[in-house]
Short mmCIF file of C-alpha atoms in Angstrom, two decimals:
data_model
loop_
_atom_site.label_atom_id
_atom_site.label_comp_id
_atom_site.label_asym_id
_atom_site.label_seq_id
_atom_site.Cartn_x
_atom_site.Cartn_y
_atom_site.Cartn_z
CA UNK A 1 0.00 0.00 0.00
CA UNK A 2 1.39 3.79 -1.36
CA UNK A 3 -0.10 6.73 0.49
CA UNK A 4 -1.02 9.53 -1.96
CA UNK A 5 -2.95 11.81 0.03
CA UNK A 6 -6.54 11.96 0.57
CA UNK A 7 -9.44 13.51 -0.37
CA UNK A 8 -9.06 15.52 2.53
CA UNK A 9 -5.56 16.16 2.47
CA UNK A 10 -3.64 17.79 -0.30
CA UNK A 11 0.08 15.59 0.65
CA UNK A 12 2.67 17.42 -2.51
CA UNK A 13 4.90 14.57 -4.48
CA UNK A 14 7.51 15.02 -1.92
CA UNK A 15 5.39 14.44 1.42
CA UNK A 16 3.79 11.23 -0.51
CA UNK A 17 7.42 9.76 -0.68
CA UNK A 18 8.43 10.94 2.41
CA UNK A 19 5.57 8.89 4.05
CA UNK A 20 6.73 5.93 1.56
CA UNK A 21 10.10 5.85 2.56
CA UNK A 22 9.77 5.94 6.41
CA UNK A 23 7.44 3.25 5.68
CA UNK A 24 9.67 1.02 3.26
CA UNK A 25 13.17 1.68 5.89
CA UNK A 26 10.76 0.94 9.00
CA UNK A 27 11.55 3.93 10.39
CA UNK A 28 10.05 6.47 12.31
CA UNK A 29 8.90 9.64 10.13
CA UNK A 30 9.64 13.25 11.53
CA UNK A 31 7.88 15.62 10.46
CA UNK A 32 8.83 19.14 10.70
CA UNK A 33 7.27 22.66 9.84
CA UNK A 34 5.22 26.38 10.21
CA UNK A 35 2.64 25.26 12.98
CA UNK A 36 -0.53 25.24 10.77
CA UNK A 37 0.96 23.19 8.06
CA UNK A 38 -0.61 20.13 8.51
CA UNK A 39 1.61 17.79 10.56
CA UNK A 40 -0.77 16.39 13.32
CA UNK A 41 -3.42 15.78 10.22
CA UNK A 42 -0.74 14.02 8.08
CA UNK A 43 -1.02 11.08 10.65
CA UNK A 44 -5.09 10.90 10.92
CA UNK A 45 -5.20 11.03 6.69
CA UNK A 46 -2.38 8.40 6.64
CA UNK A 47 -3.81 6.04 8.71
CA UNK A 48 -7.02 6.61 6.66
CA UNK A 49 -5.50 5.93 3.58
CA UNK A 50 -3.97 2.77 4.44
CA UNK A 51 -7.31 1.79 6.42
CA UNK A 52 -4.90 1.28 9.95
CA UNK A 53 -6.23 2.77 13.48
CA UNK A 54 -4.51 5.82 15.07
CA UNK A 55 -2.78 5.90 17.96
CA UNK A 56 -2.35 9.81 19.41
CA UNK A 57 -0.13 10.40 22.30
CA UNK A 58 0.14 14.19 22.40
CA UNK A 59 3.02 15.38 24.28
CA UNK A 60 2.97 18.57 26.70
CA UNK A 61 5.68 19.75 28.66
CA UNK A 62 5.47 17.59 31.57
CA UNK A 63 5.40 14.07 29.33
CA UNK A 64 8.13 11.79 30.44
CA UNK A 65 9.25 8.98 27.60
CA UNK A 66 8.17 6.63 30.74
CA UNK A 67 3.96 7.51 29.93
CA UNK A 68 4.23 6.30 26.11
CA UNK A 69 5.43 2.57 28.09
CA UNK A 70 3.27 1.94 31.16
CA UNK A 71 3.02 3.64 34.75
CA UNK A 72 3.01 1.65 37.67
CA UNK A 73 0.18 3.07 40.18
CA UNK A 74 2.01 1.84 43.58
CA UNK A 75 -0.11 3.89 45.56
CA UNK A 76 -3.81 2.92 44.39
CA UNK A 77 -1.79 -0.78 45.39
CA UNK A 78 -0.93 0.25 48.94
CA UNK A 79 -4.27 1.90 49.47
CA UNK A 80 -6.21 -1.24 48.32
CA UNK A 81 -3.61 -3.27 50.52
CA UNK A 82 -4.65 -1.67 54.10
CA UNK A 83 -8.56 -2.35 52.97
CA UNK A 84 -7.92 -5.60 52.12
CA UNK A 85 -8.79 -6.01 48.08
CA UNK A 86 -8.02 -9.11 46.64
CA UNK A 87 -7.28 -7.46 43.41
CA UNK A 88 -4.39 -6.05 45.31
CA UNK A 89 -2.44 -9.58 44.52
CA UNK A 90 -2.25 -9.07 40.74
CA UNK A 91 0.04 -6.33 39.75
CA UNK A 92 -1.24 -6.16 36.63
CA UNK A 93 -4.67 -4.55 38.31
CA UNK A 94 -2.05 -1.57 38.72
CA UNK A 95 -0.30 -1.23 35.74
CA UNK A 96 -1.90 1.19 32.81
CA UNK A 97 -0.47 0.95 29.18
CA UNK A 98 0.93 3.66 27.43
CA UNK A 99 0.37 4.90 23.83
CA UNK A 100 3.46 2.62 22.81
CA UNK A 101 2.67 -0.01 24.20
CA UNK A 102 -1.02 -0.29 23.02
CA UNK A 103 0.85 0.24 19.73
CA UNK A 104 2.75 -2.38 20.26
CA UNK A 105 0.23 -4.99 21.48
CA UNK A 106 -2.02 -4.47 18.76
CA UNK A 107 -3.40 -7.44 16.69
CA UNK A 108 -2.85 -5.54 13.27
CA UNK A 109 -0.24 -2.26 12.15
CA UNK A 110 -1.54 0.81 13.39
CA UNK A 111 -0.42 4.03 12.70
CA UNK A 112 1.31 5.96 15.97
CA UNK A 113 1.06 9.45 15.83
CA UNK A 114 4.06 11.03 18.69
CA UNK A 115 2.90 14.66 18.55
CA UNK A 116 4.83 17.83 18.99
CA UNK A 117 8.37 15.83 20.37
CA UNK A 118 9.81 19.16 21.16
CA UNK A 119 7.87 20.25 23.87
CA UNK A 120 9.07 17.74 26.39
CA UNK A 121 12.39 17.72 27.78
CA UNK A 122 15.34 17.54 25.93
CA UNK A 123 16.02 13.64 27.12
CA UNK A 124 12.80 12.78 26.02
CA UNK A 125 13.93 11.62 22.50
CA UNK A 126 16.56 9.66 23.91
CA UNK A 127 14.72 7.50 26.06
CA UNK A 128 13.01 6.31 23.42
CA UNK A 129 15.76 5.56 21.10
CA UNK A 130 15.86 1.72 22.43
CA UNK A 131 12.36 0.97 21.79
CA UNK A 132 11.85 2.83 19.00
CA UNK A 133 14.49 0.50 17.33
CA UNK A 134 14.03 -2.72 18.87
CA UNK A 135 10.56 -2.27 18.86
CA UNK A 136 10.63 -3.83 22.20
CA UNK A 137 10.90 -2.77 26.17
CA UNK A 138 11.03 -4.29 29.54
CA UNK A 139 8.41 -4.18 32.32
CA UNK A 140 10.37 -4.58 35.74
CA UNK A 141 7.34 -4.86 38.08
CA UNK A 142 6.24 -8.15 36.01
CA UNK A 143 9.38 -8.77 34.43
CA UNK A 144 7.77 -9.48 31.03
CA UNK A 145 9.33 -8.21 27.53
CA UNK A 146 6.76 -6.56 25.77
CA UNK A 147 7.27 -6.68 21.98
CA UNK A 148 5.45 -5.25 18.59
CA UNK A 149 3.19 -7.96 17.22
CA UNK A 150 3.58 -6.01 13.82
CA UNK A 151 5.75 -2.61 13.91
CA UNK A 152 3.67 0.31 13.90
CA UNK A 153 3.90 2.91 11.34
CA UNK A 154 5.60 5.71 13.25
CA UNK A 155 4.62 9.55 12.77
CA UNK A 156 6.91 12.31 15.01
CA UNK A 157 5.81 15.71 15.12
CA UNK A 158 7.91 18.64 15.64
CA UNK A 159 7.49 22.75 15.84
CA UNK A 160 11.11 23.40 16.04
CA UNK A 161 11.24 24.67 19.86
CA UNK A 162 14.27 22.49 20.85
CA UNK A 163 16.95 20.80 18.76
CA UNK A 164 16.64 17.09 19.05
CA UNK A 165 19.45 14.67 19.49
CA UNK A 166 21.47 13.80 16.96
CA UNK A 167 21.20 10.27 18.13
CA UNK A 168 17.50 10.30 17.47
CA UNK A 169 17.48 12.09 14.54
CA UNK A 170 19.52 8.85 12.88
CA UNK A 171 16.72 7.07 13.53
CA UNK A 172 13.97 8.95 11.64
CA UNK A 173 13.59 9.27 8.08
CA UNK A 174 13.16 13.33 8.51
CA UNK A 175 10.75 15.18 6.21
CA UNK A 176 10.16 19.66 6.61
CA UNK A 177 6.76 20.57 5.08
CA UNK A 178 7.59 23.73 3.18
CA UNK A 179 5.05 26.40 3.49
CA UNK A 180 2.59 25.92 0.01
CA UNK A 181 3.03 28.19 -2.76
CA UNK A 182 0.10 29.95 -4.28
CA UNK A 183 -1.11 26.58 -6.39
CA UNK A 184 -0.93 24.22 -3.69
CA UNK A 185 -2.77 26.55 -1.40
CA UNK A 186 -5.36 27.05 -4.31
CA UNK A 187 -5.34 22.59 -3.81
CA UNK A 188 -5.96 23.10 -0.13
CA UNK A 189 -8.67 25.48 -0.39
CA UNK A 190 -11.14 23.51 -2.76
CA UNK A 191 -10.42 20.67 -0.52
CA UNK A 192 -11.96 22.81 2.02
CA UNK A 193 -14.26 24.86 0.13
CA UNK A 194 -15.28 23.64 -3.25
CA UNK A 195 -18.11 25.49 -3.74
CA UNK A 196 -15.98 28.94 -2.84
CA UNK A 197 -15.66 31.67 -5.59
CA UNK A 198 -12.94 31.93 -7.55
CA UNK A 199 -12.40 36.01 -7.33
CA UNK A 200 -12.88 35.85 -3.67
CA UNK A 201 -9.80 32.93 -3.20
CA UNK A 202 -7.45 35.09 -5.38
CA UNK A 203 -8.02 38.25 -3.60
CA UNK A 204 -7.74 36.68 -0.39
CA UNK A 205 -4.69 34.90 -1.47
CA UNK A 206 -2.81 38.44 -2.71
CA UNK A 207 -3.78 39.78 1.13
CA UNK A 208 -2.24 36.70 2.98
CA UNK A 209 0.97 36.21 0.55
CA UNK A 210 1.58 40.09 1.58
CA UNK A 211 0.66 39.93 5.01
CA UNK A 212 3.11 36.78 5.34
CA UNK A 213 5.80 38.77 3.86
CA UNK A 214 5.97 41.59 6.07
CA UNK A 215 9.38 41.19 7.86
CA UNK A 216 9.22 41.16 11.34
CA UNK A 217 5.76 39.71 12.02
CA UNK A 218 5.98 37.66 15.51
CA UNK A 219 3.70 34.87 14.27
CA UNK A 220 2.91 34.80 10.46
CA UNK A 221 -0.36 33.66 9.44
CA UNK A 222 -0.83 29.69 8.50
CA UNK A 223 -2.40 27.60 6.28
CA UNK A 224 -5.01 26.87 8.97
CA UNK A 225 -5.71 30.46 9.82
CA UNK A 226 -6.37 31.41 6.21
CA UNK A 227 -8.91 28.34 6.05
CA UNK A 228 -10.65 30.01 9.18
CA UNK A 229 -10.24 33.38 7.67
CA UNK A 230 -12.09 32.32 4.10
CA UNK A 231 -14.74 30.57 6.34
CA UNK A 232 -15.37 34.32 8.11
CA UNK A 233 -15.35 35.88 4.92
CA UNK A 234 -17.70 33.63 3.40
CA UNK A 235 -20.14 33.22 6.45
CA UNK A 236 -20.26 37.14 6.38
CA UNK A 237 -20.81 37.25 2.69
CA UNK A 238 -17.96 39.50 2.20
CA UNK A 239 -17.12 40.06 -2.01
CA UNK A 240 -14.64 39.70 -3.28
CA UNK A 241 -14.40 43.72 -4.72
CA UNK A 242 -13.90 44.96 -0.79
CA UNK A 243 -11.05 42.50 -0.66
CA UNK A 244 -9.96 44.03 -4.39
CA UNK A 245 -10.45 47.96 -3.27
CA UNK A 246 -8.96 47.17 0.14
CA UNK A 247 -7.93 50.60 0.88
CA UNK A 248 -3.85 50.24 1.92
CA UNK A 249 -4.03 53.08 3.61
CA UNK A 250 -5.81 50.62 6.58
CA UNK A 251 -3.70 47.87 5.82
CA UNK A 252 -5.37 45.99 8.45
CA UNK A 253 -7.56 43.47 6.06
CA UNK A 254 -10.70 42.47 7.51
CA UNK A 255 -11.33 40.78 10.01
CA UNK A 256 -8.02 40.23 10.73
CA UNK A 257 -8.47 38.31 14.11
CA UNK A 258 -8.37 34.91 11.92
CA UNK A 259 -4.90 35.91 10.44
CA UNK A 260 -2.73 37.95 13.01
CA UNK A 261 -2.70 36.69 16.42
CA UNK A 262 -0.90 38.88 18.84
CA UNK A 263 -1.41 43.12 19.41
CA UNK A 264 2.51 43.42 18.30
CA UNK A 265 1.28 42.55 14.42
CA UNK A 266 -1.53 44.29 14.45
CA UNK A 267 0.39 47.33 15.81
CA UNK A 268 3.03 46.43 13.17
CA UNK A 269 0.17 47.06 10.09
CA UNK A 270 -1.24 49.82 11.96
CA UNK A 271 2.46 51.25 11.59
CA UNK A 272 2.42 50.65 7.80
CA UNK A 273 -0.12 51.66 7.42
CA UNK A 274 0.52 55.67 9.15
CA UNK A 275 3.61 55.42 6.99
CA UNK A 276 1.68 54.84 3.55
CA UNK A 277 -0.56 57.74 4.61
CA UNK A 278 2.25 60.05 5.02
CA UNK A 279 3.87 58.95 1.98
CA UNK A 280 0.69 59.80 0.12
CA UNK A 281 0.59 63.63 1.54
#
């Protein structure tokens, strides 16, 4: 089975043999880019395509490598100890699997979706470098090896907030989803909107393109906030011509609060925009 993108999911030439390759090596698949680009939905569309379950284990800040194995609850085990539960003599009552190891366990592939890697702390990634490559890990309370029935296809997520070791970057086939040009976003949008008019997507398209390149914008605008922006502009049955005859001496477009999403960007247009007026005494 190839993956070539959905009909949800517009996945370029590159991205399809990206997923390919990780898949044909049997090796994990990092994926790196603009948050907004896609990354988290690359794993729900991929397990889609190839008709396997997901399996999401969303890392935050406080995620140790430990939570994706098991966790041992000793103290639910003591408590049930002083009131006597039978249950108490099975450890196994007192064990909870993690992400990899439901992966793992499973009766068919899955797809494994390890989201946003960089958040955690910087040992995180090494951890997992053992059981990421032997597919394998050890349980010391019940001294069992658990091992992967069938390997799981493996989809890392990163924003870029931390390097990563280099030891764990050997082990990935590594993949960085460049930002779409105007065609692919044109892709993106019927995807999203295929009834949308035309005018409207190209004059929307000229305002985001120039917002994006304003240099020193603290957070440029994504793919995902121009899909939220269209959806504004069409639910307020904006035309396209107010878009055209935008006046730049506002430079704020409207309804901005889809596009720019902290007061130091919006001050930044509301800059430009003084400057153009002055210019045009």
């Amino acid at each position: 089975m190839k993956f070539k993108g959905t009909d949800k999911y517009v996945a370029t030439d590159d991205l399809q043999m990206a997923v390919n390759a990780s898949v044909a090596l049997q090796r994990p698949l990092l994926i790196k880019g603009e948050p907004g680009t896609g990354k988290t939905l690359l794993a729900e569309e991929v397990a889609a395509s190839l008709g396997m379950r997901l399996i999401q284990w969303h890392v935050k800040s406080t995620t140790k490598a430990q939570q994706g194995l098991y966790e041992y609850d000793a103290v639910s085990r003591l408590r049930d100890s002083q009131l006597g539960d039978d249950k108490v003599h099975d450890i196994n009552n007192y064990i909870r699997q993690g992400k990899l190891w439901q992966a793992f366990q499973s009766d068919e592939q899955v797809v494994l979706l390890i989201d946003e890697v960089d958040k955690a702390d910087i040992e995180f990634p090494n951890d997992l470098l053992v059981e990421l490559d032997k597919m394998e890990f050890f349980v010391y309370e019940t001294g069992e090896t658990v091992k992967a029935k069938h390997r799981p296809i493996i989809i890392i997520t990163s924003n870029n907030e931390k390097e990563l070791p280099d030891a764990f970057l050997r082990r990935c086939f590594f993949h960085f989803i460049n930002f779409p040009d105007r065609d692919t976003m044109k892709q993106i949008i019927d995807v999203h909107y295929p009834n949308i008019q035309l005018n409207l997507v190209n004059e929307a398209l000229d305002i985001f393109f120039e917002v994006r390149e304003i240099n020193g914008l603290r957070k440029k605008p994504s793919t995902s906030e121009l899909i939220d922006w269209l959806k504004l502009l069409m639910a307020d049955d904006i035309p396209d011509e107010i878009l055209k005859n935008r006046d730049n001496s506002k430079a704020i477009p409207p309804l901005y609060g889809a596009l720019l999403k902290n007061e130091q960007d919006v001050h930044m247009l509301e800059r430009l925009a003084f400057m153009h007026r002055r210019e045009q005494r």
